[in-house]
């Protein structure tokens, strides 16, 4: 085979592989829409999204997923509140401040955490966090928003920390040197030079961590409590969308309205994660402070 | 050279990277408001010495200093001295232009800002003055908000000089500031050094012997971590006392 022919061959093989994954992804989305959209023959989009009652198996049934949307947003919000500062700050510590030996211990530990199966974390939430919450705050159940947010945060921290860490390492040393040479302290250098230069990477880290939290199923299924009602306090149980889909899909007869409603819930979830990713892209473009001196 | 004219002096300084002794028994004085050039083959310790003078070597793990480095008579390696204070008074320009990926204005204002200047009017004045001093003002006065990364290499290096000057340092350390630049930009920076020495003490590392001869008043020749010869530039280049110096400046090794 001549060299150009070989090149052409390799290029097309790679194109083929790239196409296969794009096509499969496209088919999944198509399938999601084909199975989800029929529910809107029965309920209007507005009633589906903003309806307060989710009783898919009652007679007559109610298909309002507002409590599920709120459940997802609320646990993700509180998880973010915990996980973003924890993840970003621990990455700053590991990348910029920790002395050699401490770093050698922390770095693999964080990576190990990232590899913990979510069912293990969910189990921890049920067996340890739930009784603790229940006894401390004297609650009817320890399976609630606080518990789910804690466990989700715990899941998101390693994702956020390790991607943030990589972003921090990729900041050229020459920026730091320039800052120190101008009489900046270590803290000033981190805040004014290192973090801004790594901001787009940090934004990506945060969004990926949050996307992981909002789509996470096992944890919320196990520890969120499962109540399909709009919560009134952070100690109320909720039923985030993934939990609802996972719990009910087995019982919903294929082709039933309930079945279509669950797929439509999947569509909503899909748009929410899409929004997270678009936001991440926008933020990382908007605050880009990269580049390096030219020679 | 009168002793009292020395703004920085080193006394029997040894410097180690771990076990490796990079500088050996360096004793020299740097005259105030003069340009001192450090020359010598690659790896002889010029940058190490320069970074020793504003404690930039502190940032490298496992380094160790022996002997004394006096700045205006006080030892900068005294445990009570904060290296941050030293770096505020002894500025540095690096070999490769390293502006921050921020606007031109923010680059120059960075040092004053971290040192507590925050009134917009003061910063504006300081930025303009520093850019004027670095003869960059006319080229950038209308694009202060643009990223420093859009400037040419020579402009970036002058921006880095302006950024260092905005701290109003007493001493400016320059580590091969023109080695990455074209001849026109190099000539501009050399002119600038001529201009700046009225107000600042400049210590410049250079690979380029013509440059040392053109811009400096005193020159030190280094070899394998030692000062071989240190003298007035005209004397060092016309009548070197040591054989090694002569070999180096005539290009017989290096
Ligand atoms: N960070 C470092 N760690 C260990 N050795 C170093 C380091 N920086 C420089 N050296 C060594 O110290 C010696 C002097 O280096 P340097 O001061 O950079 O030389 P010059 O600037 O004259 O080319 C060289 O042998 C170099 O390999
Ligand atoms: Mg050097």
Coordinates of C-alpha atoms and ligand atoms in Angstrom, one line a residue:
Chain A
X1 CA 0.0 0.0 0.0
X2 CA 1.4 3.5 -0.8
X3 CA 1.8 5.9 2.0
X4 CA -1.0 8.3 0.9
X5 CA -3.4 5.4 0.6
X6 CA -2.5 4.3 4.1
X7 CA -3.1 7.8 5.4
X8 CA -6.4 7.9 3.6
X9 CA -7.3 4.5 5.1
X10 CA -6.4 5.5 8.6
X11 CA -8.3 8.8 8.4
X12 CA -11.4 7.1 7.1
X13 CA -11.3 4.4 9.8
X14 CA -11.1 7.0 12.5
X15 CA -13.9 9.0 10.9
X16 CA -16.0 5.8 10.9
X17 CA -15.4 5.2 14.6
X18 CA -16.3 8.9 15.4
X19 CA -19.4 8.6 13.3
X20 CA -20.5 5.4 15.0
X21 CA -20.5 7.0 18.4
X22 CA -22.2 10.2 17.2
X23 CA -24.9 8.1 15.4
X24 CA -25.5 5.9 18.4
X25 CA -25.8 8.9 20.6
X26 CA -28.2 10.4 18.1
X27 CA -30.3 7.3 18.0
X28 CA -30.6 7.2 21.8
X29 CA -31.8 10.8 21.9
X30 CA -34.2 10.0 19.0
X31 CA -35.5 7.0 21.0
X32 CA -35.9 9.2 24.1
X33 CA -38.0 11.6 22.2
X34 CA -40.1 9.0 20.4
X35 CA -41.0 7.3 23.6
X36 CA -41.4 10.5 25.6
X37 CA -43.4 12.8 23.4
X38 CA -46.6 10.7 23.2
X39 CA -47.4 11.6 26.8
X40 CA -48.2 15.1 25.6
X41 CA -51.3 13.6 23.8
X42 CA -52.7 13.1 27.3
X43 CA -51.4 16.0 29.3
X44 CA -50.3 19.5 28.1
X45 CA -46.6 20.4 28.4
X46 CA -47.5 23.0 31.0
X47 CA -49.5 20.5 33.1
X48 CA -46.7 18.0 32.8
X49 CA -43.9 20.4 33.8
X50 CA -45.7 22.4 36.4
X51 CA -48.4 20.0 37.7
X52 CA -48.0 19.6 41.4
X53 CA -49.3 16.0 41.6
X54 CA -47.4 13.0 40.5
X55 CA -49.8 10.0 40.9
X56 CA -49.1 8.0 37.7
X57 CA -50.8 4.8 39.0
X58 CA -54.0 6.3 40.5
X59 CA -57.3 6.4 38.9
X60 CA -57.6 9.0 37.4
X61 CA -53.8 9.4 37.2
X62 CA -51.9 12.7 37.6
X63 CA -48.7 13.4 35.6
X64 CA -47.3 16.6 37.1
X65 CA -43.5 16.3 37.5
X66 CA -43.0 19.7 39.2
X67 CA -42.2 18.0 42.6
X68 CA -39.6 15.8 40.8
X69 CA -38.0 18.8 39.1
X70 CA -37.9 20.7 42.3
X71 CA -36.5 17.6 44.1
X72 CA -33.7 17.4 41.5
X73 CA -32.9 21.1 41.6
X74 CA -32.9 21.3 45.4
X75 CA -30.6 18.4 46.1
X76 CA -28.3 19.5 43.3
X77 CA -28.3 23.1 44.6
X78 CA -27.3 22.1 48.1
X79 CA -24.8 19.6 46.9
X80 CA -23.2 22.3 44.8
X81 CA -23.2 24.6 47.8
X82 CA -21.1 22.1 49.6
X83 CA -19.1 20.5 46.8
X84 CA -17.9 23.6 44.9
X85 CA -16.0 25.2 47.7
X86 CA -14.8 21.9 49.1
X87 CA -13.7 20.6 45.7
X88 CA -12.1 23.8 44.5
X89 CA -10.4 24.6 47.8
X90 CA -9.0 21.1 48.3
X91 CA -7.6 21.2 44.7
X92 CA -6.0 24.5 45.5
X93 CA -4.5 23.0 48.6
X94 CA -3.2 19.9 46.9
X95 CA -1.9 21.7 43.8
X96 CA -0.4 24.9 45.4
X97 CA 0.1 24.6 49.1
X98 CA 0.5 21.0 50.3
X99 CA 4.1 20.0 51.0
X100 CA 5.4 17.0 49.0
X101 CA 4.6 14.1 51.3
X102 CA 1.1 15.4 52.1
X103 CA 0.4 15.8 48.4
X104 CA 1.5 12.2 47.8
X105 CA -1.2 11.0 50.2
X106 CA -4.0 13.3 49.3
X107 CA -3.9 13.1 45.5
X108 CA -4.4 9.3 45.2
X109 CA -7.0 9.5 48.1
X110 CA -9.1 11.9 46.1
X111 CA -8.8 9.8 43.0
X112 CA -9.8 6.7 45.0
X113 CA -12.9 8.6 46.3
X114 CA -13.8 9.3 42.7
X115 CA -13.9 5.6 42.0
X116 CA -16.2 4.7 44.8
X117 CA -19.4 3.0 43.4
X118 CA -22.4 5.2 44.0
X119 CA -24.3 2.3 45.6
X120 CA -21.6 2.2 48.3
X121 CA -22.1 5.9 49.0
X122 CA -25.9 5.4 49.0
X123 CA -25.5 2.6 51.5
X124 CA -23.3 4.8 53.7
X125 CA -26.1 7.5 53.5
X126 CA -28.8 5.0 54.5
X127 CA -26.8 3.2 57.3
X128 CA -24.8 6.1 58.8
X129 CA -26.0 9.5 57.8
X130 CA -29.8 8.8 58.0
X131 CA -29.9 7.6 61.6
X132 CA -27.5 10.4 62.6
X133 CA -29.8 13.0 61.1
X134 CA -32.9 11.4 62.4
X135 CA -31.6 11.3 66.0
X136 CA -29.8 14.7 66.0
X137 CA -32.7 16.7 64.6
X138 CA -35.5 14.4 65.9
X139 CA -37.0 13.8 62.4
X140 CA -39.5 11.3 61.2
X141 CA -37.0 10.1 58.6
X142 CA -33.3 10.6 57.9
X143 CA -33.8 10.0 54.2
X144 CA -34.2 13.6 53.0
X145 CA -32.8 16.6 51.1
X146 CA -29.9 17.1 53.5
X147 CA -28.9 13.5 53.4
X148 CA -29.1 13.3 49.6
X149 CA -27.2 16.6 49.2
X150 CA -24.5 15.5 51.5
X151 CA -23.9 12.2 49.6
X152 CA -24.2 13.9 46.2
X153 CA -21.7 16.5 47.3
X154 CA -19.4 13.7 48.5
X155 CA -19.7 12.2 45.0
X156 CA -19.1 15.5 43.2
X157 CA -16.1 16.6 45.3
X158 CA -13.5 14.3 43.8
X159 CA -14.7 15.1 40.2
X160 CA -14.5 18.8 40.9
X161 CA -11.2 18.5 42.8
X162 CA -9.3 16.4 40.3
X163 CA -10.3 18.4 37.2
X164 CA -9.6 21.7 39.1
X165 CA -6.3 20.3 40.1
X166 CA -5.3 19.6 36.5
X167 CA -6.5 23.1 35.5
X168 CA -4.2 24.6 38.2
X169 CA -1.2 22.5 37.1
X170 CA -1.6 23.8 33.6
X171 CA -1.1 27.4 34.7
X172 CA 2.4 28.2 33.4
X173 CA 5.0 28.6 36.1
X174 CA 6.1 31.9 34.5
X175 CA 2.9 33.6 35.6
X176 CA 3.5 32.6 39.2
X177 CA 7.2 33.7 39.0
X178 CA 6.1 37.1 37.6
X179 CA 3.6 37.5 40.4
X180 CA 6.1 36.6 43.1
X181 CA 8.7 38.9 41.6
X182 CA 6.3 41.8 41.9
X183 CA 6.1 41.2 45.7
X184 CA 2.9 39.3 45.8
X185 CA 2.4 36.7 48.5
X186 CA 1.5 33.2 47.9
X187 CA -2.2 33.8 48.7
X188 CA -2.3 36.9 46.4
X189 CA -0.7 34.9 43.6
X190 CA -3.2 32.1 43.9
X191 CA -6.2 34.4 44.0
X192 CA -5.1 37.0 41.4
X193 CA -3.1 34.9 38.9
X194 CA -3.4 31.2 39.3
X195 CA -7.2 30.9 39.8
X196 CA -8.1 33.4 37.0
X197 CA -5.8 31.6 34.6
X198 CA -7.4 28.3 35.5
X199 CA -10.9 29.7 35.6
X200 CA -12.2 28.0 32.5
X201 CA -10.9 24.7 33.7
X202 CA -12.5 25.3 37.1
X203 CA -15.8 26.1 35.5
X204 CA -15.7 22.9 33.5
X205 CA -14.9 21.0 36.7
X206 CA -17.8 22.5 38.5
X207 CA -20.3 21.9 35.7
X208 CA -19.1 18.3 35.2
X209 CA -19.4 17.7 39.0
X210 CA -22.9 19.1 39.0
X211 CA -23.9 17.3 35.8
X212 CA -22.8 14.1 37.6
X213 CA -24.9 15.1 40.7
X214 CA -28.1 16.0 38.8
X215 CA -28.0 12.8 36.7
X216 CA -27.0 10.6 39.6
X217 CA -29.6 7.9 40.2
X218 CA -28.5 5.4 42.8
X219 CA -27.8 7.8 45.6
X220 CA -31.0 9.7 45.3
X221 CA -33.0 6.5 44.9
X222 CA -31.5 5.3 48.2
X223 CA -31.3 8.4 50.4
X224 CA -33.6 11.1 49.1
X225 CA -36.7 9.6 50.7
X226 CA -38.8 9.3 47.6
X227 CA -41.7 11.6 48.4
X228 CA -43.1 13.2 45.2
X229 CA -44.1 16.4 46.9
X230 CA -42.7 19.9 46.7
X231 CA -40.5 20.1 49.9
X232 CA -41.1 22.8 52.5
X233 CA -38.0 22.3 54.6
X234 CA -34.5 20.9 53.9
X235 CA -35.4 18.0 56.1
X236 CA -38.3 16.9 53.8
X237 CA -37.9 13.8 51.7
X238 CA -37.9 14.4 47.9
X239 CA -38.1 12.3 44.7
X240 CA -35.6 13.6 42.2
X241 CA -36.3 12.8 38.5
X242 CA -33.7 10.0 38.1
X243 CA -35.0 8.2 41.2
X244 CA -38.5 8.4 39.9
X245 CA -37.5 6.9 36.6
X246 CA -35.4 4.2 38.1
X247 CA -38.0 3.2 40.7
X248 CA -41.0 3.2 38.4
X249 CA -39.7 2.0 35.1
X250 CA -39.9 -1.7 36.1
X251 CA -43.6 -1.4 37.0
X252 CA -44.8 0.8 34.1
X253 CA -46.2 -1.4 31.3
X254 CA -44.4 -0.7 28.0
X255 CA -46.4 1.7 25.9
X256 CA -48.6 2.9 28.8
X257 CA -49.0 6.6 29.5
X258 CA -47.0 6.1 32.7
X259 CA -44.2 4.6 30.6
X260 CA -44.2 7.6 28.2
X261 CA -44.3 10.0 31.1
X262 CA -41.1 8.5 32.5
X263 CA -39.4 8.9 29.2
X264 CA -40.7 12.5 29.0
X265 CA -39.1 13.0 32.5
X266 CA -35.9 11.7 30.9
X267 CA -36.2 14.4 28.2
X268 CA -36.5 17.1 30.9
X269 CA -33.4 15.7 32.6
X270 CA -31.6 15.6 29.3
X271 CA -32.3 19.3 28.7
X272 CA -31.2 20.2 32.2
X273 CA -27.8 18.5 31.8
X274 CA -27.5 20.0 28.4
X275 CA -28.1 23.4 30.0
X276 CA -25.3 22.7 32.5
X277 CA -22.9 21.8 29.8
X278 CA -23.8 24.9 27.7
X279 CA -23.4 27.1 30.8
X280 CA -19.9 25.5 31.4
X281 CA -18.9 26.3 27.8
X282 CA -20.2 29.8 28.0
X283 CA -18.5 30.5 31.3
X284 CA -15.2 29.0 30.2
X285 CA -15.2 31.1 27.1
X286 CA -16.4 34.3 28.8
X287 CA -13.7 34.3 31.5
X288 CA -10.9 32.8 29.5
X289 CA -7.5 34.1 30.8
X290 CA -5.0 32.0 29.0
X291 CA -2.2 32.2 26.6
X292 CA 1.4 32.7 27.1
X293 CA 4.0 35.2 26.2
X294 CA 5.2 35.1 22.6
X295 CA 8.8 34.8 21.6
Chain B
X1 CA 34.7 52.2 43.2
X2 CA 33.9 53.6 46.5
X3 CA 32.5 51.0 49.0
X4 CA 29.6 53.3 50.0
X5 CA 28.3 53.3 46.4
X6 CA 27.4 49.7 46.6
X7 CA 23.7 49.1 47.0
X8 CA 24.0 45.4 47.0
X9 CA 27.0 43.4 48.1
X10 CA 27.5 39.7 48.4
X11 CA 30.1 38.3 50.9
X12 CA 31.5 34.8 50.4
X13 CA 28.2 33.4 49.1
X14 CA 27.8 29.8 48.3
X15 CA 24.6 28.5 46.8
X16 CA 23.3 24.9 46.6
X17 CA 20.5 23.2 44.6
X18 CA 20.2 20.2 46.9
X19 CA 23.8 18.8 46.9
X20 CA 24.8 20.6 43.8
X21 CA 26.9 23.7 44.6
X22 CA 25.9 26.2 41.8
X23 CA 27.7 29.2 43.2
X24 CA 31.0 29.3 45.0
X25 CA 32.5 32.0 47.2
X26 CA 30.9 35.0 45.4
X27 CA 32.0 38.3 46.8
X28 CA 31.1 41.3 44.8
X29 CA 29.5 44.7 45.0
X30 CA 26.9 46.3 42.7
X31 CA 27.1 50.0 42.3
X32 CA 24.1 52.2 42.7
X33 CA 22.7 53.8 39.6
X34 CA 25.0 51.8 37.4
X35 CA 24.4 49.0 35.0
X36 CA 26.3 45.8 35.9
X37 CA 26.4 43.0 33.4
X38 CA 26.9 39.3 34.3
X39 CA 28.4 37.3 31.5
X40 CA 29.6 33.7 31.1
X41 CA 28.8 30.5 29.4
X42 CA 25.5 28.7 29.9
X43 CA 25.1 27.0 33.2
X44 CA 27.8 29.0 35.0
X45 CA 25.3 30.4 37.5
X46 CA 24.4 33.8 36.2
X47 CA 20.7 33.4 36.6
X48 CA 21.2 31.7 40.0
X49 CA 23.1 34.7 41.2
X50 CA 20.5 37.1 39.9
X51 CA 17.6 35.2 41.5
X52 CA 19.6 35.1 44.8
X53 CA 19.5 38.8 45.0
X54 CA 15.7 39.1 45.2
X55 CA 15.2 35.8 46.9
X56 CA 13.4 34.2 44.0
X57 CA 15.5 31.0 44.6
X58 CA 13.5 30.6 47.8
X59 CA 10.7 29.3 45.6
X60 CA 12.7 26.3 44.6
X61 CA 12.6 23.4 47.0
X62 CA 15.9 22.2 48.5
X63 CA 18.0 25.3 47.9
X64 CA 20.4 26.7 50.4
X65 CA 22.4 29.9 50.8
X66 CA 25.7 30.4 52.7
X67 CA 27.3 33.7 53.3
X68 CA 25.7 37.2 53.2
X69 CA 23.8 39.2 50.7
X70 CA 23.5 42.8 51.9
X71 CA 21.0 45.2 50.4
X72 CA 21.6 48.7 51.7
X73 CA 23.7 47.2 54.4
X74 CA 21.1 44.7 55.7
X75 CA 21.3 41.0 55.2
X76 CA 18.3 39.9 53.0
X77 CA 18.7 36.3 54.2
X78 CA 18.2 37.3 57.8
X79 CA 15.4 35.1 59.2
X80 CA 13.4 38.2 60.2
X81 CA 13.3 39.5 56.6
X82 CA 10.2 38.8 54.6
X83 CA 11.2 37.9 51.0
X84 CA 8.1 39.7 49.8
X85 CA 9.5 43.0 51.1
X86 CA 12.7 42.3 49.3
X87 CA 10.9 41.6 46.0
X88 CA 8.9 44.8 46.3
X89 CA 12.2 46.8 46.2
X90 CA 14.2 44.7 43.8
X91 CA 12.3 44.1 40.6
X92 CA 12.9 41.4 38.0
X93 CA 12.5 41.0 34.3
X94 CA 12.7 37.5 32.9
X95 CA 14.3 36.0 29.9
X96 CA 11.0 35.1 28.2
X97 CA 8.4 37.9 28.2
X98 CA 5.8 36.7 30.8
X99 CA 2.9 39.2 30.9
X100 CA -0.2 38.0 32.7
X101 CA -3.1 36.9 30.5
X102 CA -4.9 40.1 31.5
X103 CA -5.3 43.5 30.0
X104 CA -2.3 45.8 29.5
X105 CA -3.6 48.1 32.3
X106 CA -4.0 45.3 34.8
X107 CA -0.6 44.0 34.1
X108 CA 1.1 47.2 35.0
X109 CA -1.3 47.9 37.9
X110 CA -0.8 44.4 39.3
X111 CA 2.2 45.2 41.6
X112 CA 0.8 48.4 43.0
X113 CA -2.6 46.7 43.6
X114 CA -1.2 43.9 45.6
X115 CA 0.7 46.5 47.5
X116 CA -2.3 48.4 48.5
X117 CA -2.7 51.2 45.9
X118 CA -6.4 51.1 45.0
X119 CA -7.5 54.6 44.1
X120 CA -8.3 54.6 40.4
X121 CA -6.7 58.0 40.0
X122 CA -3.4 56.9 41.6
X123 CA -3.3 53.7 39.5
X124 CA -4.1 55.5 36.3
X125 CA -1.2 57.9 36.9
X126 CA 1.2 55.2 37.9
X127 CA 0.3 53.0 34.9
X128 CA 0.9 56.0 32.5
X129 CA 4.2 56.9 34.2
X130 CA 5.5 53.3 34.1
X131 CA 4.5 52.8 30.5
X132 CA 6.1 56.1 29.6
X133 CA 9.3 55.1 31.4
X134 CA 9.3 51.8 29.5
X135 CA 8.7 53.8 26.2
X136 CA 5.6 51.8 25.5
X137 CA 3.0 54.4 26.3
X138 CA 2.6 55.8 22.8
X139 CA 2.0 52.4 21.4
X140 CA -0.6 51.2 23.9
X141 CA -2.3 54.3 25.3
X142 CA -5.4 53.6 23.3
X143 CA -5.6 49.9 23.9
X144 CA -5.0 49.6 27.6
X145 CA -8.0 47.3 27.9
X146 CA -6.7 44.9 25.4
X147 CA -5.1 41.6 26.5
X148 CA -1.3 41.9 26.9
X149 CA -1.1 38.7 24.9
X150 CA -2.0 40.6 21.7
X151 CA 1.2 42.6 21.9
X152 CA 4.4 41.7 20.0
X153 CA 7.2 40.0 21.8
X154 CA 9.3 43.2 22.1
X155 CA 6.2 45.1 23.3
X156 CA 5.5 42.4 25.9
X157 CA 9.0 42.6 27.2
X158 CA 8.7 46.4 27.6
X159 CA 5.4 45.8 29.3
X160 CA 7.1 43.5 31.7
X161 CA 9.7 46.2 32.4
X162 CA 6.8 48.8 32.9
X163 CA 5.2 46.3 35.3
X164 CA 8.4 46.0 37.3
X165 CA 8.9 49.8 37.3
X166 CA 5.4 50.4 38.6
X167 CA 6.6 49.0 41.9
X168 CA 9.1 51.9 42.1
X169 CA 11.9 49.4 42.8
X170 CA 15.5 50.5 43.7
X171 CA 17.1 47.8 41.7
X172 CA 16.0 46.1 38.5
X173 CA 17.3 42.6 37.8
X174 CA 17.2 41.5 34.1
X175 CA 17.8 38.0 33.1
X176 CA 18.8 37.9 29.4
X177 CA 15.8 40.3 28.7
X178 CA 16.5 40.5 24.9
X179 CA 17.6 36.9 24.1
X180 CA 14.1 36.1 22.8
X181 CA 13.7 39.3 20.8
X182 CA 14.4 40.6 17.3
X183 CA 17.2 43.1 16.7
X184 CA 14.9 46.1 16.5
X185 CA 13.2 45.3 19.8
X186 CA 16.6 44.6 21.3
X187 CA 17.9 48.0 20.3
X188 CA 14.8 49.6 21.9
X189 CA 15.4 47.8 25.2
X190 CA 19.0 48.7 25.2
X191 CA 18.1 52.4 24.7
X192 CA 15.6 52.0 27.5
X193 CA 18.3 50.6 29.9
X194 CA 20.5 53.6 29.1
X195 CA 17.6 55.8 30.1
X196 CA 16.6 53.9 33.2
X197 CA 20.0 53.8 34.8
X198 CA 19.6 57.5 35.8
X199 CA 17.0 56.4 38.4
X200 CA 17.7 52.7 38.9
X201 CA 20.4 50.3 39.6
X202 CA 20.4 47.6 36.9
X203 CA 21.9 44.2 37.0
X204 CA 21.7 42.4 33.7
X205 CA 22.6 38.9 32.6
X206 CA 23.4 38.7 29.0
X207 CA 24.7 36.1 26.6
X208 CA 25.6 38.8 24.1
X209 CA 29.0 40.3 24.7
X210 CA 28.4 43.3 22.5
X211 CA 25.3 44.1 24.6
X212 CA 27.3 43.9 27.8
X213 CA 29.9 46.2 26.3
X214 CA 27.3 48.6 25.0
X215 CA 25.0 49.0 28.0
X216 CA 27.0 48.3 31.1
X217 CA 29.4 50.1 33.4
X218 CA 30.8 47.1 35.1
X219 CA 31.0 43.5 34.0
X220 CA 31.5 40.3 35.9
X221 CA 32.7 37.2 34.1
X222 CA 31.5 33.9 35.6
X223 CA 32.7 30.4 35.0
X224 CA 31.5 27.2 36.7
X225 CA 29.9 29.0 39.6
X226 CA 32.8 31.4 40.3
X227 CA 33.5 35.0 39.5
X228 CA 36.6 34.9 37.4
X229 CA 36.9 38.6 36.8
X230 CA 34.9 41.6 37.8
X231 CA 35.9 45.1 36.6
X232 CA 34.9 48.2 34.7
X233 CA 33.4 47.1 31.4
X234 CA 35.8 49.0 29.2
X235 CA 38.8 47.5 31.1
X236 CA 37.4 44.0 31.1
X237 CA 36.8 44.0 27.4
X238 CA 40.0 45.7 26.4
X239 CA 42.6 44.4 28.8
X240 CA 41.2 41.3 30.6
X241 CA 43.5 40.2 33.4
X242 CA 42.6 36.5 33.3
X243 CA 43.3 34.1 30.5
X244 CA 39.8 32.5 30.8
X245 CA 38.1 35.9 30.4
X246 CA 40.1 36.7 27.3
X247 CA 39.3 33.3 25.8
X248 CA 35.6 33.9 26.5
X249 CA 35.3 37.4 25.2
X250 CA 37.3 36.6 22.1
X251 CA 35.0 33.7 21.4
X252 CA 37.5 30.9 22.0
X253 CA 35.1 29.0 24.2
X254 CA 31.6 29.4 25.5
Ligands
LIG1 N1 16.1 24.6 39.7 C1 17.4 24.0 39.6 N2 17.6 22.8 40.2 C2 18.8 22.2 40.1 N3 19.8 22.7 39.5 C3 19.7 23.9 38.8 C4 18.4 24.6 38.9 N4 18.5 25.7 38.2 C5 19.8 25.8 37.7 N5 20.5 24.7 38.1 C6 21.9 24.4 37.8 O1 22.7 25.4 38.3 C7 23.7 25.8 37.4 C8 23.6 27.2 37.1 O2 22.4 27.5 36.4 P1 22.0 28.9 35.9 O3 22.2 29.9 37.0 O4 20.7 28.8 35.3 O5 23.1 29.2 34.8 P2 23.1 30.4 33.7 O6 22.0 31.3 33.9 O7 24.4 31.0 33.8 O8 23.0 29.7 32.3 C9 23.6 24.9 36.2 O9 24.5 23.8 36.3 C10 22.2 24.4 36.3 O10 22.0 23.1 35.8
LIG2 MG1 20.3 31.8 32.7

